[in-house]
Amino acid sequence: MLSTLICTRLLSRTPQQLWRGGARSNPTNTLIRFKPIRNYHTSNKFSARTRYFYAVMMGTAAGIIMWKNSVKAHALFGYGEKKPVQKPEDVVWDDVRKDIVGLLEMEVDDDIDSLGPILVRLAWHACGTYHQYQKDGGSGGATMRFKPESADDANNGLENARNMLEVVKKNHPGASYADIWTFAGGVAIEEMGGPKITWRPGRIDSKSGDACPPVLS
């Protein structure tokens, strides 16, 4: 946009005007002189529409060149370098476990000895919506992120568990929320002295609340 405006400004002036402007800023410059030409402000060949068209084209080209050079500089010096998108198959679940264990070791307050129970409750409530006859609900989709499931009275307080696990999601973006929630529940049980929980990844997150299971009366 800036390069387009500059080109438009330059093309809106005659060479004589540009020379006079340059002479004021550098009176000793006698090496470059513009030859007088006809005033193309009134020429059909250089109409206002034509000058604007060429200005847009030149400005766009200049902007592309500047952008490419900026990308090269970022690659060379590391400025603004983006991390590659992590794929689900690239998630190292041992590292995810370490992050979850770190959350369990955090000191919350005097009334809560461990975050383990609320992580177990989150996993249980995410799984507990499965309907064996209608074959909907369940932990797949992580639909508790959306209403009406997130606003269900049975899920009061679980937003705290979901918010705590956001740091795990940030560190491992290839892992789905559904996998993180259920995995966190299993890790919590094991870390609190419970049995080994058999678990495997592969759940896919839903994109909207349309996937929330129906509320049964």
GROMACS .gro file of C-alpha atoms in nm:
model
  217
    1MET     CA    1   0.000   0.000   0.000
    2LEU     CA    2   0.278   0.244   0.088
    3SER     CA    3   0.471   0.165  -0.228
    4THR     CA    4   0.155   0.215  -0.434
    5LEU     CA    5   0.095   0.558  -0.281
    6ILE     CA    6   0.454   0.660  -0.349
    7CYS     CA    7   0.435   0.550  -0.711
    8THR     CA    8   0.101   0.730  -0.754
    9ARG     CA    9   0.255   1.049  -0.617
   10LEU     CA   10   0.554   1.030  -0.848
   11LEU     CA   11   0.348   0.953  -1.158
   12SER     CA   12   0.115   1.244  -1.087
   13ARG     CA   13   0.393   1.497  -1.143
   14THR     CA   14   0.575   1.603  -1.458
   15PRO     CA   15   0.951   1.547  -1.497
   16GLN     CA   16   0.999   1.925  -1.477
   17GLN     CA   17   0.825   1.930  -1.138
   18LEU     CA   18   1.037   1.641  -1.016
   19TRP     CA   19   1.351   1.816  -1.134
   20ARG     CA   20   1.258   2.142  -0.965
   21GLY     CA   21   1.189   1.954  -0.643
   22GLY     CA   22   1.525   1.778  -0.670
   23ALA     CA   23   1.707   2.100  -0.747
   24ARG     CA   24   1.576   2.265  -0.432
   25SER     CA   25   1.693   1.975  -0.219
   26ASN     CA   26   2.028   1.944  -0.401
   27PRO     CA   27   2.121   2.261  -0.592
   28THR     CA   28   2.464   2.125  -0.689
   29ASN     CA   29   2.321   1.829  -0.875
   30THR     CA   30   2.392   1.894  -1.242
   31LEU     CA   31   2.452   1.537  -1.355
   32ILE     CA   32   2.088   1.439  -1.403
   33ARG     CA   33   1.854   1.659  -1.601
   34PHE     CA   34   1.514   1.588  -1.740
   35LYS     CA   35   1.456   1.697  -2.096
   36PRO     CA   36   1.148   1.911  -2.137
   37ILE     CA   37   0.862   1.707  -2.274
   38ARG     CA   38   0.504   1.789  -2.337
   39ASN     CA   39   0.283   1.814  -2.034
   40TYR     CA   40   0.125   1.473  -2.013
   41HIS     CA   41  -0.136   1.593  -1.766
   42THR     CA   42  -0.341   1.680  -2.072
   43SER     CA   43  -0.214   1.401  -2.293
   44ASN     CA   44  -0.440   1.110  -2.384
   45LYS     CA   45  -0.137   0.883  -2.371
   46PHE     CA   46  -0.080   0.960  -2.003
   47SER     CA   47  -0.432   1.011  -1.875
   48ALA     CA   48  -0.511   1.008  -1.505
   49ARG     CA   49  -0.655   0.659  -1.535
   50THR     CA   50  -0.343   0.533  -1.712
   51ARG     CA   51  -0.112   0.689  -1.452
   52TYR     CA   52  -0.316   0.537  -1.171
   53PHE     CA   53  -0.309   0.193  -1.338
   54TYR     CA   54   0.068   0.200  -1.378
   55ALA     CA   55   0.107   0.328  -1.021
   56VAL     CA   56  -0.093   0.035  -0.885
   57MET     CA   57   0.104  -0.213  -1.092
   58MET     CA   58   0.441  -0.064  -0.994
   59GLY     CA   59   0.342  -0.039  -0.629
   60THR     CA   60   0.221  -0.400  -0.622
   61ALA     CA   61   0.544  -0.520  -0.782
   62ALA     CA   62   0.750  -0.318  -0.536
   63GLY     CA   63   0.549  -0.456  -0.246
   64ILE     CA   64   0.603  -0.815  -0.362
   65ILE     CA   65   0.977  -0.757  -0.392
   66MET     CA   66   0.992  -0.603  -0.044
   67TRP     CA   67   0.790  -0.890   0.102
   68LYS     CA   68   1.015  -1.153  -0.057
   69ASN     CA   69   1.324  -0.977   0.074
   70SER     CA   70   1.165  -0.960   0.419
   71VAL     CA   71   1.093  -1.335   0.411
   72LYS     CA   72   1.454  -1.403   0.315
   73ALA     CA   73   1.578  -1.183   0.599
   74HIS     CA   74   1.356  -1.366   0.846
   75ALA     CA   75   1.490  -1.699   0.725
   76LEU     CA   76   1.848  -1.573   0.746
   77PHE     CA   77   1.835  -1.399   1.082
   78GLY     CA   78   1.548  -1.587   1.246
   79TYR     CA   79   1.321  -1.283   1.286
   80GLY     CA   80   0.957  -1.378   1.298
   81GLU     CA   81   1.035  -1.741   1.232
   82LYS     CA   82   0.730  -1.962   1.277
   83LYS     CA   83   0.744  -2.307   1.422
   84PRO     CA   84   0.621  -2.586   1.195
   85VAL     CA   85   0.268  -2.705   1.261
   86GLN     CA   86   0.274  -3.013   1.479
   87LYS     CA   87   0.083  -3.309   1.340
   88PRO     CA   88  -0.107  -3.552   1.565
   89GLU     CA   89   0.134  -3.831   1.481
   90ASP     CA   90   0.428  -3.613   1.590
   91VAL     CA   91   0.302  -3.569   1.947
   92VAL     CA   92   0.535  -3.721   2.205
   93TRP     CA   93   0.296  -3.838   2.474
   94ASP     CA   94   0.570  -3.891   2.730
   95ASP     CA   95   0.632  -3.516   2.711
   96VAL     CA   96   0.259  -3.450   2.743
   97ARG     CA   97   0.258  -3.668   3.055
   98LYS     CA   98   0.541  -3.463   3.205
   99ASP     CA   99   0.343  -3.142   3.154
  100ILE     CA  100   0.035  -3.294   3.318
  101VAL     CA  101   0.240  -3.424   3.611
  102GLY     CA  102   0.379  -3.072   3.647
  103LEU     CA  103   0.025  -2.942   3.684
  104LEU     CA  104  -0.052  -3.206   3.946
  105GLU     CA  105   0.249  -3.094   4.148
  106MET     CA  106   0.140  -2.730   4.153
  107GLU     CA  107   0.027  -2.579   4.482
  108VAL     CA  108  -0.325  -2.448   4.442
  109ASP     CA  109  -0.449  -2.343   4.787
  110ASP     CA  110  -0.494  -2.482   5.137
  111ASP     CA  111  -0.831  -2.642   5.054
  112ILE     CA  112  -0.706  -2.836   4.750
  113ASP     CA  113  -0.421  -3.080   4.793
  114SER     CA  114  -0.408  -3.187   4.428
  115LEU     CA  115  -0.557  -3.101   4.091
  116GLY     CA  116  -0.590  -3.472   4.020
  117PRO     CA  117  -0.956  -3.515   4.117
  118ILE     CA  118  -1.081  -3.232   3.894
  119LEU     CA  119  -0.885  -3.372   3.598
  120VAL     CA  120  -1.043  -3.712   3.660
  121ARG     CA  121  -1.384  -3.548   3.679
  122LEU     CA  122  -1.321  -3.366   3.349
  123ALA     CA  123  -1.228  -3.689   3.173
  124TRP     CA  124  -1.525  -3.872   3.323
  125HIS     CA  125  -1.778  -3.604   3.227
  126ALA     CA  126  -1.634  -3.584   2.875
  127CYS     CA  127  -1.677  -3.962   2.836
  128GLY     CA  128  -2.002  -3.989   3.028
  129THR     CA  129  -2.215  -3.828   2.758
  130TYR     CA  130  -2.188  -4.136   2.536
  131HIS     CA  131  -2.525  -4.292   2.453
  132GLN     CA  132  -2.498  -4.662   2.380
  133TYR     CA  133  -2.818  -4.676   2.174
  134GLN     CA  134  -2.797  -4.347   1.985
  135LYS     CA  135  -2.420  -4.386   1.940
  136ASP     CA  136  -2.346  -4.018   2.004
  137GLY     CA  137  -2.168  -3.819   2.273
  138GLY     CA  138  -1.856  -3.948   2.442
  139SER     CA  139  -1.506  -3.808   2.474
  140GLY     CA  140  -1.453  -3.763   2.101
  141GLY     CA  141  -1.494  -3.404   1.988
  142ALA     CA  142  -1.424  -3.235   2.324
  143THR     CA  143  -1.769  -3.079   2.289
  144MET     CA  144  -1.765  -2.946   2.645
  145ARG     CA  145  -1.586  -2.642   2.501
  146PHE     CA  146  -1.918  -2.530   2.355
  147LYS     CA  147  -2.267  -2.455   2.476
  148PRO     CA  148  -2.503  -2.610   2.573
  149GLU     CA  149  -2.272  -2.876   2.716
  150SER     CA  150  -2.035  -2.627   2.880
  151ALA     CA  151  -2.329  -2.459   3.052
  152ASP     CA  152  -2.478  -2.782   3.187
  153ASP     CA  153  -2.511  -2.772   3.565
  154ALA     CA  154  -2.338  -3.109   3.592
  155ASN     CA  155  -2.024  -2.952   3.443
  156ASN     CA  156  -1.998  -2.660   3.686
  157GLY     CA  157  -1.638  -2.588   3.778
  158LEU     CA  158  -1.487  -2.795   3.500
  159GLU     CA  159  -1.394  -2.481   3.312
  160ASN     CA  160  -1.112  -2.453   3.567
  161ALA     CA  161  -0.973  -2.790   3.460
  162ARG     CA  162  -1.011  -2.704   3.091
  163ASN     CA  163  -0.832  -2.373   3.142
  164MET     CA  164  -0.545  -2.541   3.329
  165LEU     CA  165  -0.491  -2.781   3.042
  166GLU     CA  166  -0.463  -2.499   2.790
  167VAL     CA  167  -0.089  -2.479   2.862
  168VAL     CA  168  -0.059  -2.847   2.763
  169LYS     CA  169  -0.246  -2.776   2.441
  170LYS     CA  170  -0.018  -2.481   2.370
  171ASN     CA  171   0.294  -2.691   2.420
  172HIS     CA  172   0.158  -2.978   2.211
  173PRO     CA  173  -0.073  -2.826   1.947
  174GLY     CA  174  -0.089  -3.150   1.752
  175ALA     CA  175  -0.275  -3.318   2.037
  176SER     CA  176  -0.652  -3.278   2.032
  177TYR     CA  177  -0.839  -3.141   2.332
  178ALA     CA  178  -1.029  -3.469   2.351
  179ASP     CA  179  -0.705  -3.666   2.377
  180ILE     CA  180  -0.553  -3.425   2.631
  181TRP     CA  181  -0.857  -3.432   2.859
  182THR     CA  182  -0.887  -3.810   2.868
  183PHE     CA  183  -0.512  -3.862   2.892
  184ALA     CA  184  -0.493  -3.614   3.181
  185GLY     CA  185  -0.761  -3.809   3.367
  186GLY     CA  186  -0.568  -4.133   3.328
  187VAL     CA  187  -0.237  -3.973   3.430
  188ALA     CA  188  -0.404  -3.821   3.736
  189ILE     CA  189  -0.537  -4.159   3.850
  190GLU     CA  190  -0.194  -4.319   3.812
  191GLU     CA  191  -0.012  -4.034   3.986
  192MET     CA  192  -0.254  -4.050   4.279
  193GLY     CA  193  -0.170  -4.416   4.334
  194GLY     CA  194  -0.437  -4.575   4.117
  195PRO     CA  195  -0.400  -4.854   3.862
  196LYS     CA  196  -0.238  -4.826   3.521
  197ILE     CA  197  -0.490  -4.682   3.275
  198THR     CA  198  -0.490  -4.823   2.923
  199TRP     CA  199  -0.526  -4.531   2.683
  200ARG     CA  200  -0.461  -4.451   2.321
  201PRO     CA  201  -0.481  -4.126   2.117
  202GLY     CA  202  -0.674  -4.054   1.800
  203ARG     CA  203  -0.977  -3.847   1.904
  204ILE     CA  204  -1.069  -3.557   1.677
  205ASP     CA  205  -1.200  -3.225   1.810
  206SER     CA  206  -1.532  -3.088   1.693
  207LYS     CA  207  -1.540  -2.739   1.545
  208SER     CA  208  -1.867  -2.612   1.691
  209GLY     CA  209  -2.141  -2.676   1.943
  210ASP     CA  210  -2.350  -2.847   1.677
  211ALA     CA  211  -2.171  -3.166   1.776
  212CYS     CA  212  -2.282  -3.144   2.141
  213PRO     CA  213  -2.493  -3.442   2.244
  214PRO     CA  214  -2.862  -3.367   2.300
  215VAL     CA  215  -2.973  -3.287   2.651
  216LEU     CA  216  -3.193  -3.570   2.772
  217SER     CA  217  -3.469  -3.494   3.017
   0.00000   0.00000   0.00000
